[in-house]
Amino acid sequence: MKMKADRHTVLVGGKRLELSRLNKVLWPEAGLTKADLIAYYWQIAPRLLPHLYKRPLTLTRYPDGIEEGMFYQKDTPSYAPDWLKTYRVVSDDSREIRYLLAEDEATLVWLANQAAIELHPWMSTTDHPDYPSYAVVDLDPATGAEFGDVVEIAGLVRVLLQELGLKGYPKLSGASGIHIYIPLWPRYPYRLTSRFVGYLGELIVKAYPQKATNERLVAKRDGKVYIDHLQNLPGKTIVAPYVPRPLPHAPVSVPVEWEELIVTGSGRGVQPHDFTLADIKVILARPPLFEQMYQAPQSLDKIMPLFAAGEKEGQKVH
Amino acid sequence: MRSIWKGAVSFGLVNIPVKLYAATQNKSVSFHQLHRQCFTPIRYLKQCPHCQTEVPQEEIVRGYEYESGRFVVIEEADLAELPLPTTKTIEIMDFINLEEIDPIYFEKSYYLEPAEGAQKPYALLRLAMQQSGKAAVAKVALRHRESLCALRVFGKALALATMHYADEIRPVAQLEGIAEEPVLSGAEKEMALRLIENLTAAFEPEKYTDQYRTALLELIRNKASGKQIHEAPAIAPAAGKVVDLMAALEASIKATAEQKKKKAAPRSAPKRRTAVAAGAISTNGKAK
């Protein structure tokens, strides 16, 4: 879906939107333009929106394409249309941030027109801002490690979660790693979910020091898979499912089945860049794997003594 | 909030009547001392060893020990007569850039509120300080001393922080451990810098909480409501679980290794690309 004209006024969900610089090339190597990004976000909306509902966003914007400068954006700019939904966070020194909430197609289209390639939602919703609704195990291969190693470590995370009576949902990060989401009741503060993931990491590093590391120093991770639990601290975010990445072929972070990742026999497992922006139809044809996650929040109460001895149970929320 | 001081900010010919409020409150939990036998709060007695009697408050005066065992008595009236303009004014002396003051100088913070009718000059001073980006160095007499202080814009208010005088800051040179400069290699420096870079975040004060206090209050609440205190589960069962988890991990690692061996064995067979991942096939060629 390529548009010829560089400007366009469109009507999305009853909202009038002025689209500009549509021919701006965002992914030079793949030849994908801002029009492609807008078309992608518009079409993926029904898949993506459930993961953004009530979750304040941090954006990464690439106004001149992925090879040029980028910036992070939390605060909604004053020129943004007034129908955009925002969530105010006021800090003690009266600094106010108006986080954007993307809860409809029109907002996604507006964001894409801003060249906001990546959307990073909070792990908590505005209902319980201090209590994340999932923890994420972020697996990232250091230089020298292969995707096969990441898959192997992901397999260990899965085994560990099974032993603990928990279910994890994997997705391709879109870059070179895997993100495993563990849905939780929103009553454990970020500090605890981060500690929980830190504990998983420690066990895996202990069992498999040849390939896994939780070393904070990049230089010391060499050739291993980094298990990042700090990503679960407040203010940190993980790219949402179905969001494209600012990498050469516009790979997309896509939820996958464990069986697609960990393939027995002679089959080929899913690879990090199997899904790109251009594969929107393929992505839409896949089952919405992550949606069931929100229906199945899990409790950490029983296993809390393992990683947070002495800590009382999570706060009860009605 | 109750104001702790009333006076005026003065600079040049301008006088802005203000009230001073404490800007911070310490939230640590305080205890009473009780007599274990009867749980009665302990009382301190002020007594005179010479007269061998308890001394009531009205018989107590303030004395300064100017040499060992010799005192001069300073009465409340003497203090009131001290020729200090700063007892009723916050006297602005200079405007400076706040970053120039090292945090080591700061003592306690207060808010200034405009007194009746002083809203306008207050707003004007605040605006001017905001736009110029400057803070003021001033003097004020609080609690029997003339304090140096910094006045700055904080949100919609003016805030005042009392400060130490330069001669109250102990010299770093008193630390013997840093007298000699150790030799640092380039790699070490680079590693340290990278560590900082990795841990760099925006300062979000809400992120940090006093967990000791939370636990303490919880303990108090439980005791007060007569509830049984829940102790942290014993270490033993937890340790047992860890062993199980490790065993599960090791079994999995072993299984994977064996599988890899098997896969690697039939080398002669051409690489097959069986479609396994639903939908994953269509784009193989593209992404490398």
Coordinates of C-alpha atoms in Angstrom, one line a residue:
Chain A
M1 CA 0.0 0.0 0.0
K2 CA 2.2 2.8 -1.3
M3 CA 0.8 6.3 -1.5
K4 CA 1.9 8.6 -4.2
A5 CA 1.2 12.0 -2.8
D6 CA 3.4 13.2 0.1
R7 CA 0.6 14.7 2.1
H8 CA -2.8 13.2 2.8
T9 CA -5.8 14.0 4.9
V10 CA -7.5 10.9 6.1
L11 CA -10.4 10.0 8.3
V12 CA -9.6 7.3 10.9
G13 CA -12.2 6.2 13.3
G14 CA -14.0 9.6 12.9
K15 CA -10.8 11.6 13.5
R16 CA -9.4 13.8 10.8
L17 CA -5.6 13.3 10.5
E18 CA -3.1 15.3 8.4
L19 CA -0.4 12.9 7.2
S20 CA 2.8 14.3 6.0
R21 CA 6.2 13.3 4.4
L22 CA 4.7 10.0 3.5
N23 CA 7.5 9.1 1.1
K24 CA 10.1 9.6 3.8
V25 CA 12.2 6.5 3.7
L26 CA 12.5 5.1 7.3
W27 CA 14.2 1.8 6.5
P28 CA 16.6 2.6 3.6
E29 CA 17.8 -1.0 3.2
A30 CA 14.3 -2.4 3.0
G31 CA 13.0 0.6 1.1
L32 CA 10.2 1.1 3.6
T33 CA 8.6 4.5 4.0
K34 CA 6.6 6.3 6.5
A35 CA 3.5 5.4 4.4
D36 CA 4.4 1.7 5.0
L37 CA 4.7 2.3 8.8
I38 CA 1.4 4.1 8.9
A39 CA -0.3 1.3 6.8
Y40 CA 1.2 -1.3 9.1
Y41 CA 0.1 0.4 12.3
W42 CA -3.4 0.9 10.9
Q43 CA -3.8 -2.7 9.9
I44 CA -2.2 -4.2 13.0
A45 CA -4.4 -2.1 15.3
P46 CA -6.8 -4.8 16.4
R47 CA -3.9 -7.1 17.3
L48 CA -1.8 -4.4 19.0
L49 CA -4.4 -2.3 20.9
P50 CA -5.2 -4.9 23.6
H51 CA -1.5 -4.7 24.6
L52 CA -1.6 -0.9 24.9
Y53 CA -4.9 -0.5 26.8
K54 CA -4.4 1.8 29.8
R55 CA -0.6 1.6 29.5
P56 CA 1.2 4.9 29.3
L57 CA 3.7 4.9 26.4
T58 CA 7.3 5.8 25.8
L59 CA 8.0 6.3 22.1
T60 CA 11.2 6.1 20.1
R61 CA 11.0 8.5 17.2
Y62 CA 13.0 8.4 14.0
P63 CA 11.9 11.5 12.1
D64 CA 14.6 11.0 9.4
G65 CA 14.8 7.2 9.3
I66 CA 16.5 4.5 11.3
E67 CA 20.0 5.5 10.2
E68 CA 19.6 9.1 11.4
G69 CA 19.1 10.5 14.9
M70 CA 16.4 9.2 17.2
F71 CA 14.9 10.4 20.4
Y72 CA 12.8 9.1 23.2
Q73 CA 9.5 10.8 24.0
K74 CA 7.4 10.4 27.1
D75 CA 5.7 13.7 27.4
T76 CA 3.0 14.4 24.8
P77 CA 3.9 17.5 22.9
S78 CA 1.6 20.6 23.0
Y79 CA 1.0 20.4 19.2
A80 CA -0.6 17.0 19.6
P81 CA -4.4 16.9 18.7
D82 CA -6.6 17.4 21.8
W83 CA -8.5 14.2 21.3
L84 CA -5.5 12.1 22.2
K85 CA -5.8 10.4 25.5
T86 CA -3.1 11.2 28.0
Y87 CA -2.2 10.2 31.6
R88 CA -0.7 12.8 33.8
V89 CA 2.1 11.9 36.2
V90 CA 3.2 14.7 38.5
S91 CA 6.4 14.3 40.4
D92 CA 7.2 15.9 43.7
D93 CA 9.0 18.8 42.2
S94 CA 5.8 19.6 40.2
R95 CA 7.3 18.3 37.0
E96 CA 4.4 17.0 34.9
I97 CA 4.6 14.4 32.2
R98 CA 1.5 13.7 30.1
Y99 CA 2.0 10.2 28.9
L100 CA 0.2 9.1 25.8
L101 CA -2.3 6.3 25.9
A102 CA -2.9 4.6 22.5
E103 CA -6.3 3.1 22.7
D104 CA -7.7 3.5 19.2
E105 CA -6.6 3.3 15.5
A106 CA -6.5 7.0 15.1
T107 CA -3.9 7.4 17.8
L108 CA -1.7 4.6 16.2
V109 CA -1.9 6.3 12.8
W110 CA -1.1 9.7 14.4
L111 CA 1.9 8.1 16.1
A112 CA 3.1 6.4 13.0
N113 CA 2.9 9.8 11.2
Q114 CA 5.2 11.1 14.0
A115 CA 7.7 8.4 12.9
A116 CA 7.3 6.8 16.3
I117 CA 8.6 3.4 15.2
E118 CA 8.6 1.8 18.6
L119 CA 5.9 1.9 21.3
H120 CA 7.1 0.9 24.8
P121 CA 4.1 0.5 27.1
W122 CA 4.3 0.4 30.9
M123 CA 4.2 -3.1 32.4
S124 CA 1.5 -1.7 34.8
T125 CA -1.8 -0.2 33.8
T126 CA -3.1 3.2 35.0
D127 CA -5.5 1.2 37.3
H128 CA -2.5 0.0 39.4
P129 CA 0.4 2.1 38.3
D130 CA 2.8 0.7 40.9
Y131 CA 1.9 -3.0 40.4
P132 CA 2.9 -4.4 37.0
S133 CA 0.5 -6.9 35.3
Y134 CA 3.4 -8.9 34.0
A135 CA 7.1 -9.6 34.6
V136 CA 9.3 -10.0 31.6
V137 CA 12.4 -12.1 31.2
D138 CA 14.5 -10.3 28.6
L139 CA 17.0 -12.6 26.9
D140 CA 19.6 -10.8 24.9
P141 CA 22.6 -12.5 23.2
A142 CA 25.9 -10.8 23.7
T143 CA 28.3 -10.6 20.8
G144 CA 29.4 -14.1 20.0
A145 CA 26.2 -15.8 21.2
E146 CA 23.8 -17.1 18.6
F147 CA 20.0 -17.2 18.5
G148 CA 20.2 -20.9 19.1
D149 CA 21.7 -20.1 22.5
V150 CA 18.9 -17.7 23.3
V151 CA 16.4 -20.4 22.5
E152 CA 18.2 -22.8 24.7
I153 CA 18.1 -20.4 27.6
A154 CA 14.5 -19.6 26.9
G155 CA 13.9 -23.3 27.2
L156 CA 15.4 -23.2 30.6
V157 CA 13.2 -20.3 31.7
R158 CA 10.3 -22.4 30.5
V159 CA 11.4 -25.4 32.6
L160 CA 11.9 -23.2 35.6
L161 CA 8.5 -21.6 35.3
Q162 CA 6.8 -25.0 34.9
E163 CA 8.6 -26.2 38.1
L164 CA 7.3 -23.1 39.8
G165 CA 3.8 -23.7 38.5
L166 CA 3.8 -20.6 36.3
K167 CA 3.2 -20.0 32.6
G168 CA 5.3 -17.8 30.4
Y169 CA 4.6 -16.4 27.0
P170 CA 7.5 -15.9 24.6
K171 CA 7.8 -13.4 21.8
L172 CA 10.6 -12.6 19.4
S173 CA 12.1 -9.3 20.5
G174 CA 12.4 -8.4 16.8
A175 CA 16.1 -7.6 17.4
S176 CA 18.1 -10.7 18.3
G177 CA 16.5 -11.8 21.6
I178 CA 13.5 -13.3 23.2
H179 CA 11.1 -11.7 25.7
I180 CA 9.2 -14.0 28.0
Y181 CA 6.1 -12.5 29.6
I182 CA 4.8 -13.8 32.9
P183 CA 1.3 -12.5 33.6
L184 CA 0.7 -11.6 37.3
W185 CA -2.0 -10.3 39.5
P186 CA -1.3 -6.6 39.8
R187 CA -0.3 -6.7 43.5
Y188 CA 3.5 -7.1 43.5
P189 CA 5.4 -3.8 43.2
Y190 CA 8.0 -3.5 40.4
R191 CA 10.8 -4.1 43.0
L192 CA 9.4 -7.6 43.6
T193 CA 8.8 -8.6 40.0
S194 CA 12.3 -7.5 39.2
R195 CA 13.6 -9.5 42.1
F196 CA 11.6 -12.5 40.9
V197 CA 13.1 -12.3 37.4
G198 CA 16.5 -11.7 39.0
Y199 CA 16.1 -14.9 40.9
L200 CA 15.2 -16.9 37.8
G201 CA 18.3 -15.5 36.2
E202 CA 20.5 -16.4 39.1
L203 CA 19.3 -20.0 39.0
I204 CA 19.9 -20.3 35.3
V205 CA 23.4 -18.8 35.4
K206 CA 24.2 -21.2 38.2
A207 CA 23.0 -24.2 36.2
Y208 CA 24.5 -23.1 32.9
P209 CA 27.3 -20.6 33.4
Q210 CA 28.8 -21.5 30.0
K211 CA 26.0 -19.9 28.1
A212 CA 24.0 -17.7 30.5
T213 CA 25.0 -14.5 32.3
N214 CA 23.4 -11.8 34.5
E215 CA 26.5 -9.7 34.3
R216 CA 25.7 -6.0 34.2
L217 CA 28.9 -5.1 32.5
V218 CA 28.5 -5.6 28.8
A219 CA 32.2 -6.5 28.3
K220 CA 31.9 -9.4 30.7
R221 CA 28.9 -11.0 28.9
D222 CA 31.0 -12.2 26.1
G223 CA 29.5 -15.0 24.0
K224 CA 26.7 -15.6 26.5
V225 CA 23.0 -14.8 26.7
Y226 CA 22.2 -12.0 29.1
I227 CA 19.2 -12.4 31.3
D228 CA 18.0 -8.9 32.1
H229 CA 15.8 -8.5 35.1
L230 CA 16.4 -4.8 35.6
Q231 CA 14.1 -4.3 32.7
N232 CA 11.3 -4.9 35.2
L233 CA 12.1 -1.8 37.3
P234 CA 9.7 1.1 37.2
G235 CA 10.4 3.5 34.4
K236 CA 11.9 0.7 32.3
T237 CA 9.9 -0.6 29.4
I238 CA 9.9 -3.4 26.8
V239 CA 8.8 -3.0 23.3
A240 CA 5.2 -4.0 22.8
P241 CA 4.2 -7.1 20.9
Y242 CA 3.6 -6.4 17.2
V243 CA 5.8 -3.4 17.2
P244 CA 8.4 -3.0 14.4
R245 CA 12.1 -2.4 15.3
P246 CA 14.5 0.2 13.9
L247 CA 16.7 -2.5 12.3
P248 CA 17.6 -3.0 8.6
H249 CA 14.7 -5.2 7.5
A250 CA 12.1 -3.7 9.8
P251 CA 11.7 -6.9 11.9
V252 CA 8.6 -7.0 14.1
S253 CA 8.4 -8.3 17.7
V254 CA 5.9 -11.2 17.3
P255 CA 4.5 -13.6 19.9
V256 CA 5.3 -17.2 19.2
E257 CA 4.4 -20.6 20.5
W258 CA 7.0 -22.4 22.6
E259 CA 6.9 -25.2 20.0
E260 CA 7.8 -22.8 17.2
L261 CA 10.9 -21.8 19.1
I262 CA 12.1 -25.1 20.6
V263 CA 11.9 -27.5 17.7
T264 CA 12.7 -31.2 18.2
G265 CA 13.9 -33.4 15.4
S266 CA 15.2 -31.9 12.2
G267 CA 12.8 -29.0 11.9
R268 CA 13.8 -25.4 11.8
G269 CA 12.8 -23.2 14.7
V270 CA 11.4 -19.7 14.2
Q271 CA 14.2 -17.2 13.6
P272 CA 14.7 -13.7 15.0
H273 CA 13.8 -11.8 11.9
D274 CA 11.1 -14.1 10.4
F275 CA 8.5 -11.4 10.6
T276 CA 9.0 -8.0 9.1
L277 CA 6.8 -5.0 8.6
A278 CA 6.1 -6.2 5.1
D279 CA 4.6 -9.5 6.5
I280 CA 1.6 -7.9 8.0
K281 CA -0.7 -10.4 6.3
V282 CA 1.3 -13.3 7.8
I283 CA 1.3 -11.7 11.2
L284 CA -2.4 -11.1 11.1
A285 CA -3.0 -14.7 10.0
R286 CA -1.4 -16.0 13.2
P287 CA -3.4 -16.7 16.3
P288 CA -3.4 -13.8 18.9
L289 CA -1.1 -15.7 21.3
F290 CA -0.6 -13.0 23.9
E291 CA -4.3 -12.1 24.4
Q292 CA -5.1 -15.1 26.6
M293 CA -2.3 -13.8 28.9
Y294 CA -4.5 -11.1 30.4
Q295 CA -7.2 -13.7 31.3
A296 CA -4.7 -15.7 33.3
P297 CA -2.9 -13.6 35.8
Q298 CA -0.8 -15.6 38.2
S299 CA 0.2 -15.4 41.9
L300 CA 3.7 -15.3 43.2
D301 CA 2.6 -15.7 46.9
K302 CA 3.6 -19.3 47.2
I303 CA 7.1 -18.9 45.7
M304 CA 7.8 -15.6 47.2
P305 CA 9.9 -17.1 50.1
L306 CA 12.3 -18.3 47.4
F307 CA 13.3 -15.0 46.2
A308 CA 12.1 -12.5 48.7
A309 CA 12.4 -14.2 52.1
G310 CA 10.8 -12.1 54.8
E311 CA 8.7 -10.1 52.3
K312 CA 5.1 -10.1 53.0
E313 CA 2.5 -11.0 50.4
G314 CA 1.6 -8.6 47.6
Q315 CA -0.8 -5.9 48.4
K316 CA -4.4 -7.0 48.0
V317 CA -6.2 -5.1 45.3
H318 CA -9.9 -5.5 44.8
Chain B
M1 CA 0.7 23.4 58.3
R2 CA 1.8 25.8 61.0
S3 CA 4.3 28.5 60.1
I4 CA 7.5 28.5 62.2
W5 CA 8.6 32.0 61.5
K6 CA 7.2 35.3 60.2
G7 CA 9.2 38.1 58.6
A8 CA 10.0 39.5 55.2
V9 CA 12.3 38.8 52.3
S10 CA 14.3 41.9 51.7
F11 CA 16.3 42.8 48.7
G12 CA 17.1 46.3 47.5
L13 CA 14.2 48.4 48.4
V14 CA 11.7 45.6 48.1
N15 CA 10.2 44.0 51.2
I16 CA 8.0 40.9 50.9
P17 CA 6.2 39.7 54.0
V18 CA 6.4 35.9 54.2
K19 CA 5.7 33.0 56.5
L20 CA 8.1 30.1 56.8
Y21 CA 7.1 26.4 56.9
A22 CA 9.2 23.3 57.2
A23 CA 9.3 21.7 53.7
T24 CA 10.2 18.2 54.8
Q25 CA 9.1 15.9 57.5
N26 CA 11.1 13.0 58.9
K27 CA 9.0 9.9 58.8
S28 CA 11.1 7.6 60.9
V29 CA 9.2 5.7 63.6
S30 CA 9.8 6.9 67.2
F31 CA 9.6 4.9 70.3
H32 CA 8.9 5.6 74.0
Q33 CA 11.0 4.1 76.7
L34 CA 8.8 2.1 79.1
H35 CA 9.4 0.4 82.4
R36 CA 9.3 -3.3 81.5
Q37 CA 7.6 -4.2 84.9
C38 CA 4.5 -1.9 84.4
F39 CA 4.9 -0.5 80.9
T40 CA 4.9 3.1 82.2
P41 CA 6.7 5.7 80.1
I42 CA 10.0 6.6 81.7
R43 CA 10.3 10.2 82.8
Y44 CA 13.5 12.3 82.9
L45 CA 14.2 14.2 86.0
K46 CA 16.2 17.4 85.8
Q47 CA 18.0 17.7 89.0
C48 CA 20.6 19.8 90.6
P49 CA 23.4 17.8 92.2
H50 CA 24.4 20.7 94.4
C51 CA 20.9 21.5 95.9
Q52 CA 20.0 17.8 95.6
T53 CA 16.6 18.7 94.3
E54 CA 14.5 18.4 91.1
V55 CA 14.6 21.7 89.2
P56 CA 11.4 23.1 87.7
Q57 CA 11.6 24.7 84.2
E58 CA 11.3 28.3 85.4
E59 CA 14.5 27.9 87.5
I60 CA 16.6 26.8 84.5
V61 CA 18.7 29.5 82.7
R62 CA 20.9 29.3 79.7
G63 CA 24.6 29.4 80.5
Y64 CA 27.7 29.5 78.2
E65 CA 30.8 27.8 79.5
Y66 CA 33.5 30.3 78.5
E67 CA 36.2 28.4 80.4
S68 CA 36.0 25.1 82.3
G69 CA 33.5 25.4 85.1
R70 CA 32.9 29.1 84.6
F71 CA 29.7 30.3 83.0
V72 CA 28.0 33.5 81.8
V73 CA 24.3 33.5 81.9
I74 CA 22.5 34.6 78.8
E75 CA 18.9 35.7 79.4
E76 CA 16.1 35.6 76.8
A77 CA 16.1 39.4 77.0
D78 CA 19.8 39.6 76.1
L79 CA 19.2 37.6 72.9
A80 CA 16.2 39.9 71.9
E81 CA 18.5 42.9 72.1
L82 CA 21.1 41.5 69.8
P83 CA 21.5 43.9 66.9
L84 CA 20.6 41.6 64.1
P85 CA 18.5 42.7 61.2
T86 CA 18.0 39.1 60.1
T87 CA 15.7 38.2 63.1
K88 CA 12.8 39.5 61.1
T89 CA 14.1 39.5 57.6
I90 CA 15.6 37.2 55.0
E91 CA 18.3 39.4 53.7
I92 CA 19.2 38.6 50.1
M93 CA 22.8 39.4 49.5
D94 CA 23.6 37.9 46.1
F95 CA 22.0 36.1 43.2
I96 CA 23.9 33.1 42.0
N97 CA 23.6 29.9 39.9
L98 CA 22.2 27.1 42.1
E99 CA 24.6 24.5 40.6
E100 CA 27.5 26.4 42.1
I101 CA 26.5 25.3 45.6
D102 CA 27.7 21.9 46.4
P103 CA 24.9 19.8 48.2
I104 CA 27.3 19.4 51.2
Y105 CA 26.3 23.0 52.2
F106 CA 22.6 22.3 52.6
E107 CA 21.0 21.8 56.0
K108 CA 17.2 22.0 56.1
S109 CA 14.5 23.1 53.7
Y110 CA 11.6 25.5 54.3
Y111 CA 8.8 26.9 52.1
L112 CA 8.0 30.6 52.0
E113 CA 4.4 31.6 51.7
P114 CA 3.5 35.2 51.0
A115 CA 1.8 36.9 53.9
E116 CA -1.6 38.7 53.5
G117 CA -1.3 41.2 50.6
A118 CA 2.2 40.2 49.6
Q119 CA 1.1 37.8 46.8
K120 CA 2.1 40.1 44.0
P121 CA 5.7 41.0 45.0
Y122 CA 6.1 37.3 45.9
A123 CA 5.0 36.2 42.4
L124 CA 7.2 38.9 40.9
L125 CA 10.3 37.7 42.7
R126 CA 9.5 34.1 41.8
L127 CA 9.0 34.9 38.2
A128 CA 12.2 37.0 38.0
M129 CA 14.2 34.2 39.6
Q130 CA 12.6 31.6 37.4
Q131 CA 13.3 33.5 34.2
S132 CA 16.8 34.4 35.1
G133 CA 17.4 30.9 36.4
K134 CA 19.1 32.3 39.5
A135 CA 18.9 31.4 43.2
A136 CA 19.6 33.9 46.0
V137 CA 22.1 33.7 48.8
A138 CA 20.6 35.2 51.9
K139 CA 20.9 35.3 55.7
V140 CA 18.2 34.7 58.2
A141 CA 18.3 34.2 62.0
L142 CA 16.5 31.1 63.0
R143 CA 16.8 29.2 66.3
H144 CA 19.4 31.5 67.8
R145 CA 21.8 31.6 65.0
E146 CA 22.2 33.6 61.8
S147 CA 22.1 31.0 59.1
L148 CA 23.3 31.4 55.6
C149 CA 20.6 30.2 53.2
A150 CA 19.8 29.7 49.6
L151 CA 16.4 30.9 48.2
R152 CA 15.1 29.3 45.0
V153 CA 12.0 28.6 43.0
F154 CA 10.5 25.2 43.8
G155 CA 7.3 24.4 41.8
K156 CA 5.0 27.3 42.5
A157 CA 6.7 28.3 45.7
L158 CA 9.9 29.9 46.9
A159 CA 12.0 27.5 49.0
L160 CA 14.7 28.3 51.4
A161 CA 17.5 25.9 52.4
T162 CA 19.6 26.8 55.4
M163 CA 23.3 26.3 54.7
H164 CA 26.5 25.7 56.5
Y165 CA 29.2 28.4 56.5
A166 CA 32.3 27.6 54.6
D167 CA 34.3 27.1 57.9
E168 CA 31.8 24.5 59.1
I169 CA 32.7 22.2 56.2
R170 CA 35.5 19.8 57.2
P171 CA 38.4 19.7 54.7
V172 CA 38.6 16.6 52.6
A173 CA 42.4 16.7 53.3
Q174 CA 41.6 15.1 56.7
L175 CA 40.9 11.8 55.0
E176 CA 44.2 10.0 54.9
G177 CA 43.0 7.2 52.7
I178 CA 42.8 9.4 49.6
A179 CA 46.1 11.2 50.1
E180 CA 47.8 9.1 47.5
E181 CA 46.5 8.7 43.9
P182 CA 46.4 5.0 42.9
V183 CA 47.5 4.2 39.3
L184 CA 44.4 3.3 37.2
S185 CA 44.6 1.5 33.8
G186 CA 42.7 2.6 30.8
A187 CA 40.7 -0.6 30.8
E188 CA 39.7 -0.2 34.4
K189 CA 38.6 3.4 33.8
E190 CA 36.6 2.3 30.8
M191 CA 34.9 -0.5 32.7
A192 CA 33.9 1.8 35.5
L193 CA 32.5 4.4 33.1
R194 CA 30.6 1.7 31.3
L195 CA 29.1 0.5 34.6
I196 CA 27.9 4.0 35.3
E197 CA 26.5 4.3 31.8
N198 CA 24.6 1.0 32.3
L199 CA 23.1 2.1 35.6
T200 CA 22.3 5.6 34.5
A201 CA 18.6 6.5 35.0
A202 CA 16.5 9.6 35.5
F203 CA 16.2 10.4 39.2
E204 CA 12.8 9.4 40.3
P205 CA 12.6 9.9 44.1
E206 CA 9.3 7.9 44.4
K207 CA 11.2 4.8 43.3
Y208 CA 13.1 4.7 46.6
T209 CA 11.2 3.8 49.8
D210 CA 12.1 3.2 53.4
Q211 CA 11.5 -0.6 53.6
Y212 CA 12.7 -0.7 57.2
R213 CA 10.0 1.7 58.2
T214 CA 7.3 -0.2 56.2
A215 CA 8.2 -3.4 57.9
L216 CA 8.3 -1.7 61.3
L217 CA 4.9 -0.2 60.9
E218 CA 3.5 -3.5 59.8
L219 CA 4.9 -5.2 62.9
I220 CA 3.4 -2.5 65.1
R221 CA 0.0 -2.8 63.3
N222 CA 0.0 -6.6 63.8
K223 CA 0.9 -6.4 67.4
A224 CA -1.6 -3.7 68.0
S225 CA -4.4 -5.7 66.5
G226 CA -3.4 -8.8 68.5
K227 CA -2.6 -10.7 65.3
Q228 CA -0.1 -13.5 65.3
I229 CA 3.1 -12.2 63.6
H230 CA 3.8 -14.2 60.5
E231 CA 7.4 -15.1 60.4
A232 CA 9.3 -15.6 57.2
P233 CA 9.1 -19.2 56.2
A234 CA 12.1 -21.2 57.3
I235 CA 15.1 -21.4 55.0
A236 CA 15.1 -25.2 54.9
P237 CA 12.1 -25.9 52.6
A238 CA 13.2 -23.1 50.3
A239 CA 16.6 -24.5 50.0
G240 CA 15.1 -27.9 49.1
K241 CA 13.1 -26.3 46.4
V242 CA 16.2 -24.7 44.9
V243 CA 17.8 -28.1 44.6
D244 CA 14.8 -29.4 42.8
L245 CA 14.8 -26.4 40.4
M246 CA 18.5 -26.9 39.7
A247 CA 17.9 -30.6 39.0
A248 CA 15.2 -29.7 36.6
L249 CA 17.5 -27.2 34.8
E250 CA 20.4 -29.6 34.6
A251 CA 18.2 -32.3 33.2
S252 CA 17.0 -30.0 30.6
I253 CA 20.5 -28.9 29.7
K254 CA 21.6 -32.5 29.3
A255 CA 18.6 -33.4 27.2
T256 CA 19.3 -30.5 24.8
A257 CA 23.0 -31.4 24.5
E258 CA 22.1 -35.0 23.6
Q259 CA 19.6 -33.8 21.1
K260 CA 22.2 -31.6 19.5
K261 CA 24.6 -34.5 19.3
K262 CA 22.0 -36.5 17.4
K263 CA 21.2 -33.7 15.1
A264 CA 24.9 -33.2 14.3
A265 CA 25.4 -36.8 13.5
P266 CA 23.8 -37.4 10.0
R267 CA 26.0 -34.8 8.4
S268 CA 25.5 -36.2 4.9
A269 CA 21.9 -35.4 4.7
P270 CA 21.3 -32.1 2.9
K271 CA 20.0 -29.3 5.0
R272 CA 16.3 -29.6 5.0
R273 CA 14.0 -26.7 5.6
T274 CA 10.8 -28.2 6.8
A275 CA 8.2 -25.7 7.5
V276 CA 7.5 -25.9 11.2
A277 CA 6.6 -22.5 12.3
A278 CA 3.2 -21.6 11.0
G279 CA 3.6 -18.5 9.0
A280 CA 7.3 -18.3 9.5
I281 CA 8.0 -19.7 6.0
S282 CA 7.1 -16.9 3.8
T283 CA 9.9 -14.5 4.7
N284 CA 12.9 -16.8 5.2
G285 CA 14.7 -15.4 2.3
K286 CA 14.4 -11.8 3.3
A287 CA 15.7 -11.5 6.9
K288 CA 19.2 -12.7 7.3

